Amino acid sequence: KKKLKISGRDLASVPAQVFGLDQLQVLEMSPERESCLRYRMELLPPEISHLRNLTCLYVDSNNLKKIPAEIGTLSHLERLTLSNNSLSSLPPEMGALQRLHSLHLANNSLTELPAPLCQLRSLTFLDVSDNKIGTIPSSIRHLEKLETLLLLFNSLGSLPEDICLLRNLHTLWLGNNHLRSLPVSFGELVNLDWGYNYCSCNFEGNPLESPPPEVCSRGPEEIRDYFLSFHR
C-alpha cells in the first residue's frame, strides 16, 4: 500500500501494524472536515520514524499534545496537517523537514511562532490561525519561499519588519489580531493581490491606525505612498 486512511470515532492510537508499511507514502488519520468529529489520539509514537517514505501525514482533529522528535527523520515529508489539536509546542527537530512545503497548525494552543518553522526553507503554505500567537520572530525572513501565511485570530500586537522580506507572499491573512500599525516596508509585498474578486491580504478586526483601514484596502502601492509621505 502507498496510501492508507484510518478512521473511527474512537481512534486513540496508531495500530502497530502500520509501522511495518515501509513503502507507505500517504497516511491519513483525520475525520472528514464536514463531520465536525474529533478522534482521541493524544500522541504520535516515536515509531512514526519507520515510515521513511511518507510524503503526506494528515492528523487533524485529534487530541495531540505532543509531536515526537522522530518526526524530523521523515525526510520526504511534503505536507503535514496538525490543525485542531492541543499542541503547545513543536520539537526543534521539525526544522530538518526540508522538503515540507505545507504545514497546517490552526486551532492549537501555540503562543508564539515556533523557531523550527523558520528553518523550513521549502515551506510555501503556513497556517497558524487561532492559536493566540503573540509574537513573530524576525527569523521568519528565512521562509523565503513562503507564498501563503494565515495568522487570523491570534494576539499579534505588531509585525516584525522582516516579514516584508517575504517577497513571494501571495496570501497574508492577519484578521482579528491587535495590530495598530504595519511595518514601514509593508508596501514592498507587491505580490499580494488586492483584486475585486479575491483579496489576498486581510486586516479585518484590527484597530489599525497607521496606515488607516481605508489606505490598507487600496493595496501595497497606496501603503507604500502613505509611509513615503512621512519621509518627504
mmCIF file with all atom_site columns, C-alpha atoms in Angstrom:
data_model
loop_
_atom_site.group_PDB
_atom_site.id
_atom_site.type_symbol
_atom_site.label_atom_id
_atom_site.label_alt_id
_atom_site.label_comp_id
_atom_site.label_asym_id
_atom_site.label_entity_id
_atom_site.label_seq_id
_atom_site.pdbx_PDB_ins_code
_atom_site.Cartn_x
_atom_site.Cartn_y
_atom_site.Cartn_z
_atom_site.occupancy
_atom_site.B_iso_or_equiv
_atom_site.pdbx_formal_charge
_atom_site.auth_seq_id
_atom_site.auth_comp_id
_atom_site.auth_asym_id
_atom_site.auth_atom_id
_atom_site.pdbx_PDB_model_num
ATOM 1   C CA . LYS A 1 1   ? 0.000   0.000  0.000  1.00 0.00 ? 1   LYS A CA 1
ATOM 2   C CA . LYS A 1 2   ? 1.138   3.532  -0.814 1.00 0.00 ? 2   LYS A CA 1
ATOM 3   C CA . LYS A 1 3   ? -1.862  5.301  0.792  1.00 0.00 ? 3   LYS A CA 1
ATOM 4   C CA . LEU A 1 4   ? -3.742  4.446  3.996  1.00 0.00 ? 4   LEU A CA 1
ATOM 5   C CA . LYS A 1 5   ? -6.694  6.094  5.727  1.00 0.00 ? 5   LYS A CA 1
ATOM 6   C CA . ILE A 1 6   ? -7.521  5.056  9.295  1.00 0.00 ? 6   ILE A CA 1
ATOM 7   C CA . SER A 1 7   ? -10.843 6.284  10.625 1.00 0.00 ? 7   SER A CA 1
ATOM 8   C CA . GLY A 1 8   ? -13.051 5.832  13.642 1.00 0.00 ? 8   GLY A CA 1
ATOM 9   C CA . ARG A 1 9   ? -14.605 7.975  16.333 1.00 0.00 ? 9   ARG A CA 1
ATOM 10  C CA . ASP A 1 10  ? -12.674 6.022  18.995 1.00 0.00 ? 10  ASP A CA 1
ATOM 11  C CA . LEU A 1 11  ? -9.275  6.132  17.286 1.00 0.00 ? 11  LEU A CA 1
ATOM 12  C CA . ALA A 1 12  ? -6.833  6.612  20.179 1.00 0.00 ? 12  ALA A CA 1
ATOM 13  C CA . SER A 1 13  ? -3.524  5.281  18.812 1.00 0.00 ? 13  SER A CA 1
ATOM 14  C CA . VAL A 1 14  ? -1.791  4.254  15.624 1.00 0.00 ? 14  VAL A CA 1
ATOM 15  C CA . PRO A 1 15  ? -2.196  0.499  15.043 1.00 0.00 ? 15  PRO A CA 1
ATOM 16  C CA . ALA A 1 16  ? 1.236   -1.130 15.418 1.00 0.00 ? 16  ALA A CA 1
ATOM 17  C CA . GLN A 1 17  ? 0.909   -2.893 12.053 1.00 0.00 ? 17  GLN A CA 1
ATOM 18  C CA . VAL A 1 18  ? 1.103   0.453  10.272 1.00 0.00 ? 18  VAL A CA 1
ATOM 19  C CA . PHE A 1 19  ? 4.780   0.854  11.114 1.00 0.00 ? 19  PHE A CA 1
ATOM 20  C CA . GLY A 1 20  ? 5.628   -2.201 9.042  1.00 0.00 ? 20  GLY A CA 1
ATOM 21  C CA . LEU A 1 21  ? 4.362   -0.499 5.861  1.00 0.00 ? 21  LEU A CA 1
ATOM 22  C CA . ASP A 1 22  ? 7.731   0.928  4.947  1.00 0.00 ? 22  ASP A CA 1
ATOM 23  C CA . GLN A 1 23  ? 6.618   1.920  1.426  1.00 0.00 ? 23  GLN A CA 1
ATOM 24  C CA . LEU A 1 24  ? 3.695   3.989  2.724  1.00 0.00 ? 24  LEU A CA 1
ATOM 25  C CA . GLN A 1 25  ? 3.575   7.484  1.246  1.00 0.00 ? 25  GLN A CA 1
ATOM 26  C CA . VAL A 1 26  ? 0.262   8.926  2.484  1.00 0.00 ? 26  VAL A CA 1
ATOM 27  C CA . LEU A 1 27  ? -1.138  8.305  5.973  1.00 0.00 ? 27  LEU A CA 1
ATOM 28  C CA . GLU A 1 28  ? -4.441  9.910  6.951  1.00 0.00 ? 28  GLU A CA 1
ATOM 29  C CA . MET A 1 29  ? -5.838  9.738  10.498 1.00 0.00 ? 29  MET A CA 1
ATOM 30  C CA . SER A 1 30  ? -8.292  12.650 10.447 1.00 0.00 ? 30  SER A CA 1
ATOM 31  C CA . PRO A 1 31  ? -12.092 12.751 10.360 1.00 0.00 ? 31  PRO A CA 1
ATOM 32  C CA . GLU A 1 32  ? -13.808 14.337 7.387  1.00 0.00 ? 32  GLU A CA 1
ATOM 33  C CA . ARG A 1 33  ? -13.978 18.122 7.779  1.00 0.00 ? 33  ARG A CA 1
ATOM 34  C CA . GLU A 1 34  ? -17.724 18.322 7.347  1.00 0.00 ? 34  GLU A CA 1
ATOM 35  C CA . SER A 1 35  ? -18.314 15.698 10.075 1.00 0.00 ? 35  SER A CA 1
ATOM 36  C CA . CYS A 1 36  ? -17.219 18.017 12.961 1.00 0.00 ? 36  CYS A CA 1
ATOM 37  C CA . LEU A 1 37  ? -15.808 14.906 14.674 1.00 0.00 ? 37  LEU A CA 1
ATOM 38  C CA . ARG A 1 38  ? -12.616 14.650 16.673 1.00 0.00 ? 38  ARG A CA 1
ATOM 39  C CA . TYR A 1 39  ? -10.620 11.487 17.178 1.00 0.00 ? 39  TYR A CA 1
ATOM 40  C CA . ARG A 1 40  ? -8.943  10.732 20.522 1.00 0.00 ? 40  ARG A CA 1
ATOM 41  C CA . MET A 1 41  ? -5.275  10.234 19.654 1.00 0.00 ? 41  MET A CA 1
ATOM 42  C CA . GLU A 1 42  ? -3.069  12.187 22.096 1.00 0.00 ? 42  GLU A CA 1
ATOM 43  C CA . LEU A 1 43  ? 0.386   11.445 20.704 1.00 0.00 ? 43  LEU A CA 1
ATOM 44  C CA . LEU A 1 44  ? 2.205   10.169 17.673 1.00 0.00 ? 44  LEU A CA 1
ATOM 45  C CA . PRO A 1 45  ? 4.535   7.346  18.764 1.00 0.00 ? 45  PRO A CA 1
ATOM 46  C CA . PRO A 1 46  ? 8.292   7.561  18.040 1.00 0.00 ? 46  PRO A CA 1
ATOM 47  C CA . GLU A 1 47  ? 7.831   4.614  15.679 1.00 0.00 ? 47  GLU A CA 1
ATOM 48  C CA . ILE A 1 48  ? 6.485   7.094  13.135 1.00 0.00 ? 48  ILE A CA 1
ATOM 49  C CA . SER A 1 49  ? 10.151  7.300  12.082 1.00 0.00 ? 49  SER A CA 1
ATOM 50  C CA . HIS A 1 50  ? 9.809   3.827  10.495 1.00 0.00 ? 50  HIS A CA 1
ATOM 51  C CA . LEU A 1 51  ? 7.705   5.338  7.708  1.00 0.00 ? 51  LEU A CA 1
ATOM 52  C CA . ARG A 1 52  ? 10.658  6.894  5.908  1.00 0.00 ? 52  ARG A CA 1
ATOM 53  C CA . ASN A 1 53  ? 8.826   7.217  2.585  1.00 0.00 ? 53  ASN A CA 1
ATOM 54  C CA . LEU A 1 54  ? 5.916   9.323  3.882  1.00 0.00 ? 54  LEU A CA 1
ATOM 55  C CA . THR A 1 55  ? 5.191   12.392 1.791  1.00 0.00 ? 55  THR A CA 1
ATOM 56  C CA . CYS A 1 56  ? 1.832   13.335 3.396  1.00 0.00 ? 56  CYS A CA 1
ATOM 57  C CA . LEU A 1 57  ? 0.726   12.931 7.012  1.00 0.00 ? 57  LEU A CA 1
ATOM 58  C CA . TYR A 1 58  ? -2.767  14.092 7.997  1.00 0.00 ? 58  TYR A CA 1
ATOM 59  C CA . VAL A 1 59  ? -3.553  14.143 11.736 1.00 0.00 ? 59  VAL A CA 1
ATOM 60  C CA . ASP A 1 60  ? -6.084  16.984 12.034 1.00 0.00 ? 60  ASP A CA 1
ATOM 61  C CA . SER A 1 61  ? -8.850  16.999 14.650 1.00 0.00 ? 61  SER A CA 1
ATOM 62  C CA . ASN A 1 62  ? -7.384  14.639 17.205 1.00 0.00 ? 62  ASN A CA 1
ATOM 63  C CA . ASN A 1 63  ? -6.222  15.496 20.707 1.00 0.00 ? 63  ASN A CA 1
ATOM 64  C CA . LEU A 1 64  ? -2.477  15.572 20.046 1.00 0.00 ? 64  LEU A CA 1
ATOM 65  C CA . LYS A 1 65  ? -0.493  17.139 22.881 1.00 0.00 ? 65  LYS A CA 1
ATOM 66  C CA . LYS A 1 66  ? 2.999   16.347 21.633 1.00 0.00 ? 66  LYS A CA 1
ATOM 67  C CA . ILE A 1 67  ? 4.858   15.637 18.407 1.00 0.00 ? 67  ILE A CA 1
ATOM 68  C CA . PRO A 1 68  ? 7.860   13.289 18.848 1.00 0.00 ? 68  PRO A CA 1
ATOM 69  C CA . ALA A 1 69  ? 11.376  14.369 17.904 1.00 0.00 ? 69  ALA A CA 1
ATOM 70  C CA . GLU A 1 70  ? 11.444  11.445 15.472 1.00 0.00 ? 70  GLU A CA 1
ATOM 71  C CA . ILE A 1 71  ? 9.200   13.437 13.123 1.00 0.00 ? 71  ILE A CA 1
ATOM 72  C CA . GLY A 1 72  ? 12.420  15.062 11.923 1.00 0.00 ? 72  GLY A CA 1
ATOM 73  C CA . THR A 1 73  ? 13.587  11.797 10.316 1.00 0.00 ? 73  THR A CA 1
ATOM 74  C CA . LEU A 1 74  ? 10.767  11.855 7.730  1.00 0.00 ? 74  LEU A CA 1
ATOM 75  C CA . SER A 1 75  ? 12.977  13.466 5.117  1.00 0.00 ? 75  SER A CA 1
ATOM 76  C CA . HIS A 1 76  ? 10.470  13.008 2.254  1.00 0.00 ? 76  HIS A CA 1
ATOM 77  C CA . LEU A 1 77  ? 7.575   14.682 4.073  1.00 0.00 ? 77  LEU A CA 1
ATOM 78  C CA . GLU A 1 78  ? 5.972   17.431 1.972  1.00 0.00 ? 78  GLU A CA 1
ATOM 79  C CA . ARG A 1 79  ? 2.619   18.021 3.673  1.00 0.00 ? 79  ARG A CA 1
ATOM 80  C CA . LEU A 1 80  ? 1.815   17.858 7.401  1.00 0.00 ? 80  LEU A CA 1
ATOM 81  C CA . THR A 1 81  ? -1.592  18.790 8.831  1.00 0.00 ? 81  THR A CA 1
ATOM 82  C CA . LEU A 1 82  ? -1.929  19.161 12.605 1.00 0.00 ? 82  LEU A CA 1
ATOM 83  C CA . SER A 1 83  ? -4.861  21.579 12.919 1.00 0.00 ? 83  SER A CA 1
ATOM 84  C CA . ASN A 1 84  ? -7.482  21.232 15.662 1.00 0.00 ? 84  ASN A CA 1
ATOM 85  C CA . ASN A 1 85  ? -5.311  19.540 18.261 1.00 0.00 ? 85  ASN A CA 1
ATOM 86  C CA . SER A 1 86  ? -3.882  20.540 21.677 1.00 0.00 ? 86  SER A CA 1
ATOM 87  C CA . LEU A 1 87  ? -0.282  21.328 20.733 1.00 0.00 ? 87  LEU A CA 1
ATOM 88  C CA . SER A 1 88  ? 1.518   23.973 22.788 1.00 0.00 ? 88  SER A CA 1
ATOM 89  C CA . SER A 1 89  ? 4.955   23.471 21.204 1.00 0.00 ? 89  SER A CA 1
ATOM 90  C CA . LEU A 1 90  ? 6.765   21.808 18.325 1.00 0.00 ? 90  LEU A CA 1
ATOM 91  C CA . PRO A 1 91  ? 10.032  19.836 18.521 1.00 0.00 ? 91  PRO A CA 1
ATOM 92  C CA . PRO A 1 92  ? 13.118  21.608 17.142 1.00 0.00 ? 92  PRO A CA 1
ATOM 93  C CA . GLU A 1 93  ? 13.748  18.520 15.008 1.00 0.00 ? 93  GLU A CA 1
ATOM 94  C CA . MET A 1 94  ? 10.949  19.683 12.723 1.00 0.00 ? 94  MET A CA 1
ATOM 95  C CA . GLY A 1 95  ? 13.450  22.089 11.233 1.00 0.00 ? 95  GLY A CA 1
ATOM 96  C CA . ALA A 1 96  ? 15.003  19.084 9.460  1.00 0.00 ? 96  ALA A CA 1
ATOM 97  C CA . LEU A 1 97  ? 11.938  18.629 7.217  1.00 0.00 ? 97  LEU A CA 1
ATOM 98  C CA . GLN A 1 98  ? 13.487  20.472 4.314  1.00 0.00 ? 98  GLN A CA 1
ATOM 99  C CA . ARG A 1 99  ? 11.003  19.155 1.726  1.00 0.00 ? 99  ARG A CA 1
ATOM 100 C CA . LEU A 1 100 ? 7.984   20.289 3.735  1.00 0.00 ? 100 LEU A CA 1
ATOM 101 C CA . HIS A 1 101 ? 6.011   22.891 1.768  1.00 0.00 ? 101 HIS A CA 1
ATOM 102 C CA . SER A 1 102 ? 2.611   22.848 3.518  1.00 0.00 ? 102 SER A CA 1
ATOM 103 C CA . LEU A 1 103 ? 2.091   22.967 7.290  1.00 0.00 ? 103 LEU A CA 1
ATOM 104 C CA . HIS A 1 104 ? -1.325  23.362 8.959  1.00 0.00 ? 104 HIS A CA 1
ATOM 105 C CA . LEU A 1 105 ? -1.340  24.303 12.670 1.00 0.00 ? 105 LEU A CA 1
ATOM 106 C CA . ALA A 1 106 ? -4.649  26.169 13.001 1.00 0.00 ? 106 ALA A CA 1
ATOM 107 C CA . ASN A 1 107 ? -6.599  25.945 16.267 1.00 0.00 ? 107 ASN A CA 1
ATOM 108 C CA . ASN A 1 108 ? -3.958  24.610 18.644 1.00 0.00 ? 108 ASN A CA 1
ATOM 109 C CA . SER A 1 109 ? -2.505  26.147 21.822 1.00 0.00 ? 109 SER A CA 1
ATOM 110 C CA . LEU A 1 110 ? 0.675   27.720 20.464 1.00 0.00 ? 110 LEU A CA 1
ATOM 111 C CA . THR A 1 111 ? 1.606   31.076 21.986 1.00 0.00 ? 111 THR A CA 1
ATOM 112 C CA . GLU A 1 112 ? 4.493   32.020 19.686 1.00 0.00 ? 112 GLU A CA 1
ATOM 113 C CA . LEU A 1 113 ? 5.635   31.199 16.186 1.00 0.00 ? 113 LEU A CA 1
ATOM 114 C CA . PRO A 1 114 ? 7.960   28.245 16.882 1.00 0.00 ? 114 PRO A CA 1
ATOM 115 C CA . ALA A 1 115 ? 11.612  28.654 15.871 1.00 0.00 ? 115 ALA A CA 1
ATOM 116 C CA . PRO A 1 116 ? 11.747  25.327 13.937 1.00 0.00 ? 116 PRO A CA 1
ATOM 117 C CA . LEU A 1 117 ? 9.365   26.769 11.354 1.00 0.00 ? 117 LEU A CA 1
ATOM 118 C CA . CYS A 1 118 ? 11.935  29.341 10.323 1.00 0.00 ? 118 CYS A CA 1
ATOM 119 C CA . GLN A 1 119 ? 14.302  26.559 9.242  1.00 0.00 ? 119 GLN A CA 1
ATOM 120 C CA . LEU A 1 120 ? 11.817  25.111 6.733  1.00 0.00 ? 120 LEU A CA 1
ATOM 121 C CA . ARG A 1 121 ? 13.172  26.744 3.581  1.00 0.00 ? 121 ARG A CA 1
ATOM 122 C CA . SER A 1 122 ? 10.773  24.907 1.210  1.00 0.00 ? 122 SER A CA 1
ATOM 123 C CA . LEU A 1 123 ? 7.623   25.967 3.062  1.00 0.00 ? 123 LEU A CA 1
ATOM 124 C CA . THR A 1 124 ? 5.068   27.649 0.786  1.00 0.00 ? 124 THR A CA 1
ATOM 125 C CA . PHE A 1 125 ? 1.893   27.333 2.906  1.00 0.00 ? 125 PHE A CA 1
ATOM 126 C CA . LEU A 1 126 ? 1.760   28.022 6.655  1.00 0.00 ? 126 LEU A CA 1
ATOM 127 C CA . ASP A 1 127 ? -1.493  28.207 8.631  1.00 0.00 ? 127 ASP A CA 1
ATOM 128 C CA . VAL A 1 128 ? -1.172  29.110 12.319 1.00 0.00 ? 128 VAL A CA 1
ATOM 129 C CA . SER A 1 129 ? -4.589  30.745 12.713 1.00 0.00 ? 129 SER A CA 1
ATOM 130 C CA . ASP A 1 130 ? -6.456  30.689 16.021 1.00 0.00 ? 130 ASP A CA 1
ATOM 131 C CA . ASN A 1 131 ? -3.535  29.864 18.324 1.00 0.00 ? 131 ASN A CA 1
ATOM 132 C CA . LYS A 1 132 ? -3.223  33.116 20.334 1.00 0.00 ? 132 LYS A CA 1
ATOM 133 C CA . ILE A 1 133 ? 0.276   33.686 18.980 1.00 0.00 ? 133 ILE A CA 1
ATOM 134 C CA . GLY A 1 134 ? 1.552   36.979 20.352 1.00 0.00 ? 134 GLY A CA 1
ATOM 135 C CA . THR A 1 135 ? 4.888   37.406 18.564 1.00 0.00 ? 135 THR A CA 1
ATOM 136 C CA . ILE A 1 136 ? 6.531   36.513 15.268 1.00 0.00 ? 136 ILE A CA 1
ATOM 137 C CA . PRO A 1 137 ? 10.343  36.213 15.422 1.00 0.00 ? 137 PRO A CA 1
ATOM 138 C CA . SER A 1 138 ? 12.412  38.223 12.945 1.00 0.00 ? 138 SER A CA 1
ATOM 139 C CA . SER A 1 139 ? 13.872  34.902 11.742 1.00 0.00 ? 139 SER A CA 1
ATOM 140 C CA . ILE A 1 140 ? 10.668  34.451 9.725  1.00 0.00 ? 140 ILE A CA 1
ATOM 141 C CA . ARG A 1 141 ? 12.671  36.051 6.903  1.00 0.00 ? 141 ARG A CA 1
ATOM 142 C CA . HIS A 1 142 ? 14.286  32.628 6.346  1.00 0.00 ? 142 HIS A CA 1
ATOM 143 C CA . LEU A 1 143 ? 10.981  31.303 4.944  1.00 0.00 ? 143 LEU A CA 1
ATOM 144 C CA . GLU A 1 144 ? 11.951  32.763 1.602  1.00 0.00 ? 144 GLU A CA 1
ATOM 145 C CA . LYS A 1 145 ? 9.642   30.542 -0.487 1.00 0.00 ? 145 LYS A CA 1
ATOM 146 C CA . LEU A 1 146 ? 6.545   31.206 1.621  1.00 0.00 ? 146 LEU A CA 1
ATOM 147 C CA . GLU A 1 147 ? 3.521   32.048 -0.536 1.00 0.00 ? 147 GLU A CA 1
ATOM 148 C CA . THR A 1 148 ? 0.607   31.697 1.921  1.00 0.00 ? 148 THR A CA 1
ATOM 149 C CA . LEU A 1 149 ? 0.686   32.790 5.573  1.00 0.00 ? 149 LEU A CA 1
ATOM 150 C CA . LEU A 1 150 ? -2.522  32.631 7.632  1.00 0.00 ? 150 LEU A CA 1
ATOM 151 C CA . LEU A 1 151 ? -2.355  34.333 11.055 1.00 0.00 ? 151 LEU A CA 1
ATOM 152 C CA . LEU A 1 152 ? -6.026  35.007 11.767 1.00 0.00 ? 152 LEU A CA 1
ATOM 153 C CA . PHE A 1 153 ? -7.455  35.043 15.304 1.00 0.00 ? 153 PHE A CA 1
ATOM 154 C CA . ASN A 1 154 ? -4.196  35.437 17.235 1.00 0.00 ? 154 ASN A CA 1
ATOM 155 C CA . SER A 1 155 ? -2.888  38.099 19.642 1.00 0.00 ? 155 SER A CA 1
ATOM 156 C CA . LEU A 1 156 ? -0.408  39.878 17.414 1.00 0.00 ? 156 LEU A CA 1
ATOM 157 C CA . GLY A 1 157 ? 0.302   43.434 18.534 1.00 0.00 ? 157 GLY A CA 1
ATOM 158 C CA . SER A 1 158 ? 2.921   44.070 15.848 1.00 0.00 ? 158 SER A CA 1
ATOM 159 C CA . LEU A 1 159 ? 4.658   42.536 12.851 1.00 0.00 ? 159 LEU A CA 1
ATOM 160 C CA . PRO A 1 160 ? 8.450   42.371 12.517 1.00 0.00 ? 160 PRO A CA 1
ATOM 161 C CA . GLU A 1 161 ? 9.923   44.446 9.692  1.00 0.00 ? 161 GLU A CA 1
ATOM 162 C CA . ASP A 1 162 ? 11.485  41.209 8.414  1.00 0.00 ? 162 ASP A CA 1
ATOM 163 C CA . ILE A 1 163 ? 8.075   39.926 7.330  1.00 0.00 ? 163 ILE A CA 1
ATOM 164 C CA . CYS A 1 164 ? 8.411   42.414 4.460  1.00 0.00 ? 164 CYS A CA 1
ATOM 165 C CA . LEU A 1 165 ? 11.311  40.337 3.091  1.00 0.00 ? 165 LEU A CA 1
ATOM 166 C CA . LEU A 1 166 ? 8.892   37.509 2.193  1.00 0.00 ? 166 LEU A CA 1
ATOM 167 C CA . ARG A 1 167 ? 8.610   38.771 -1.370 1.00 0.00 ? 167 ARG A CA 1
ATOM 168 C CA . ASN A 1 168 ? 6.949   35.563 -2.625 1.00 0.00 ? 168 ASN A CA 1
ATOM 169 C CA . LEU A 1 169 ? 3.895   36.055 -0.401 1.00 0.00 ? 169 LEU A CA 1
ATOM 170 C CA . HIS A 1 170 ? 0.665   35.915 -2.397 1.00 0.00 ? 170 HIS A CA 1
ATOM 171 C CA . THR A 1 171 ? -1.736  35.493 0.528  1.00 0.00 ? 171 THR A CA 1
ATOM 172 C CA . LEU A 1 172 ? -1.396  37.057 4.001  1.00 0.00 ? 172 LEU A CA 1
ATOM 173 C CA . TRP A 1 173 ? -4.365  36.959 6.357  1.00 0.00 ? 173 TRP A CA 1
ATOM 174 C CA . LEU A 1 174 ? -3.979  38.982 9.548  1.00 0.00 ? 174 LEU A CA 1
ATOM 175 C CA . GLY A 1 175 ? -7.605  39.411 10.584 1.00 0.00 ? 175 GLY A CA 1
ATOM 176 C CA . ASN A 1 176 ? -8.712  39.578 14.218 1.00 0.00 ? 176 ASN A CA 1
ATOM 177 C CA . ASN A 1 177 ? -5.417  40.466 15.887 1.00 0.00 ? 177 ASN A CA 1
ATOM 178 C CA . HIS A 1 178 ? -4.368  43.601 17.833 1.00 0.00 ? 178 HIS A CA 1
ATOM 179 C CA . LEU A 1 179 ? -2.416  45.381 15.095 1.00 0.00 ? 179 LEU A CA 1
ATOM 180 C CA . ARG A 1 180 ? -2.338  49.180 15.317 1.00 0.00 ? 180 ARG A CA 1
ATOM 181 C CA . SER A 1 181 ? 0.362   49.682 12.681 1.00 0.00 ? 181 SER A CA 1
ATOM 182 C CA . LEU A 1 182 ? 2.119   47.930 9.816  1.00 0.00 ? 182 LEU A CA 1
ATOM 183 C CA . PRO A 1 183 ? 5.877   47.811 9.151  1.00 0.00 ? 183 PRO A CA 1
ATOM 184 C CA . VAL A 1 184 ? 7.143   50.748 7.099  1.00 0.00 ? 184 VAL A CA 1
ATOM 185 C CA . SER A 1 185 ? 8.214   48.411 4.265  1.00 0.00 ? 185 SER A CA 1
ATOM 186 C CA . PHE A 1 186 ? 4.886   46.579 4.081  1.00 0.00 ? 186 PHE A CA 1
ATOM 187 C CA . GLY A 1 187 ? 4.188   48.071 0.669  1.00 0.00 ? 187 GLY A CA 1
ATOM 188 C CA . GLU A 1 188 ? 7.124   46.086 -0.735 1.00 0.00 ? 188 GLU A CA 1
ATOM 189 C CA . LEU A 1 189 ? 4.970   42.933 -0.651 1.00 0.00 ? 189 LEU A CA 1
ATOM 190 C CA . VAL A 1 190 ? 3.901   43.638 -4.211 1.00 0.00 ? 190 VAL A CA 1
ATOM 191 C CA . ASN A 1 191 ? 2.724   40.073 -4.972 1.00 0.00 ? 191 ASN A CA 1
ATOM 192 C CA . LEU A 1 192 ? -0.211  40.395 -2.590 1.00 0.00 ? 192 LEU A CA 1
ATOM 193 C CA . ASP A 1 193 ? -3.392  40.651 -4.634 1.00 0.00 ? 193 ASP A CA 1
ATOM 194 C CA . TRP A 1 194 ? -5.956  43.349 -3.813 1.00 0.00 ? 194 TRP A CA 1
ATOM 195 C CA . GLY A 1 195 ? -8.273  42.294 -6.635 1.00 0.00 ? 195 GLY A CA 1
ATOM 196 C CA . TYR A 1 196 ? -12.017 42.863 -6.600 1.00 0.00 ? 196 TYR A CA 1
ATOM 197 C CA . ASN A 1 197 ? -12.926 39.169 -6.569 1.00 0.00 ? 197 ASN A CA 1
ATOM 198 C CA . TYR A 1 198 ? -10.358 37.960 -4.073 1.00 0.00 ? 198 TYR A CA 1
ATOM 199 C CA . CYS A 1 199 ? -8.400  39.928 -1.519 1.00 0.00 ? 199 CYS A CA 1
ATOM 200 C CA . SER A 1 200 ? -5.261  38.054 -0.554 1.00 0.00 ? 200 SER A CA 1
ATOM 201 C CA . CYS A 1 201 ? -4.486  40.369 2.369  1.00 0.00 ? 201 CYS A CA 1
ATOM 202 C CA . ASN A 1 202 ? -6.989  40.546 5.204  1.00 0.00 ? 202 ASN A CA 1
ATOM 203 C CA . PHE A 1 203 ? -6.826  43.120 8.053  1.00 0.00 ? 203 PHE A CA 1
ATOM 204 C CA . GLU A 1 204 ? -10.392 42.932 9.370  1.00 0.00 ? 204 GLU A CA 1
ATOM 205 C CA . GLY A 1 205 ? -10.789 43.034 13.135 1.00 0.00 ? 205 GLY A CA 1
ATOM 206 C CA . ASN A 1 206 ? -7.610  45.045 13.822 1.00 0.00 ? 206 ASN A CA 1
ATOM 207 C CA . PRO A 1 207 ? -7.527  48.580 15.349 1.00 0.00 ? 207 PRO A CA 1
ATOM 208 C CA . LEU A 1 208 ? -5.262  49.861 12.558 1.00 0.00 ? 208 LEU A CA 1
ATOM 209 C CA . GLU A 1 209 ? -4.170  53.486 12.780 1.00 0.00 ? 209 GLU A CA 1
ATOM 210 C CA . SER A 1 210 ? -1.027  53.565 10.628 1.00 0.00 ? 210 SER A CA 1
ATOM 211 C CA . PRO A 1 211 ? -1.987  53.222 7.843  1.00 0.00 ? 211 PRO A CA 1
ATOM 212 C CA . PRO A 1 212 ? -5.718  53.652 8.474  1.00 0.00 ? 212 PRO A CA 1
ATOM 213 C CA . PRO A 1 213 ? -8.032  50.907 7.148  1.00 0.00 ? 213 PRO A CA 1
ATOM 214 C CA . GLU A 1 214 ? -9.120  52.909 4.094  1.00 0.00 ? 214 GLU A CA 1
ATOM 215 C CA . VAL A 1 215 ? -5.494  53.113 2.922  1.00 0.00 ? 215 VAL A CA 1
ATOM 216 C CA . CYS A 1 216 ? -4.845  49.417 3.600  1.00 0.00 ? 216 CYS A CA 1
ATOM 217 C CA . SER A 1 217 ? -7.813  48.433 1.491  1.00 0.00 ? 217 SER A CA 1
ATOM 218 C CA . ARG A 1 218 ? -6.342  50.077 -1.606 1.00 0.00 ? 218 ARG A CA 1
ATOM 219 C CA . GLY A 1 219 ? -3.284  47.855 -1.940 1.00 0.00 ? 219 GLY A CA 1
ATOM 220 C CA . PRO A 1 220 ? 0.501   47.847 -1.498 1.00 0.00 ? 220 PRO A CA 1
ATOM 221 C CA . GLU A 1 221 ? 1.166   50.917 -3.667 1.00 0.00 ? 221 GLU A CA 1
ATOM 222 C CA . GLU A 1 222 ? -1.099  53.092 -1.503 1.00 0.00 ? 222 GLU A CA 1
ATOM 223 C CA . ILE A 1 223 ? 0.501   51.706 1.662  1.00 0.00 ? 223 ILE A CA 1
ATOM 224 C CA . ARG A 1 224 ? 3.964   52.468 0.271  1.00 0.00 ? 224 ARG A CA 1
ATOM 225 C CA . ASP A 1 225 ? 2.946   56.017 -0.666 1.00 0.00 ? 225 ASP A CA 1
ATOM 226 C CA . TYR A 1 226 ? 1.434   56.526 2.806  1.00 0.00 ? 226 TYR A CA 1
ATOM 227 C CA . PHE A 1 227 ? 4.741   55.787 4.519  1.00 0.00 ? 227 PHE A CA 1
ATOM 228 C CA . LEU A 1 228 ? 6.797   57.685 1.929  1.00 0.00 ? 228 LEU A CA 1
ATOM 229 C CA . SER A 1 229 ? 4.747   60.806 2.652  1.00 0.00 ? 229 SER A CA 1
ATOM 230 C CA . PHE A 1 230 ? 6.278   60.912 6.153  1.00 0.00 ? 230 PHE A CA 1
ATOM 231 C CA . HIS A 1 231 ? 9.817   60.993 4.777  1.00 0.00 ? 231 HIS A CA 1
ATOM 232 C CA . ARG A 1 232 ? 9.462   63.717 2.187  1.00 0.00 ? 232 ARG A CA 1
#
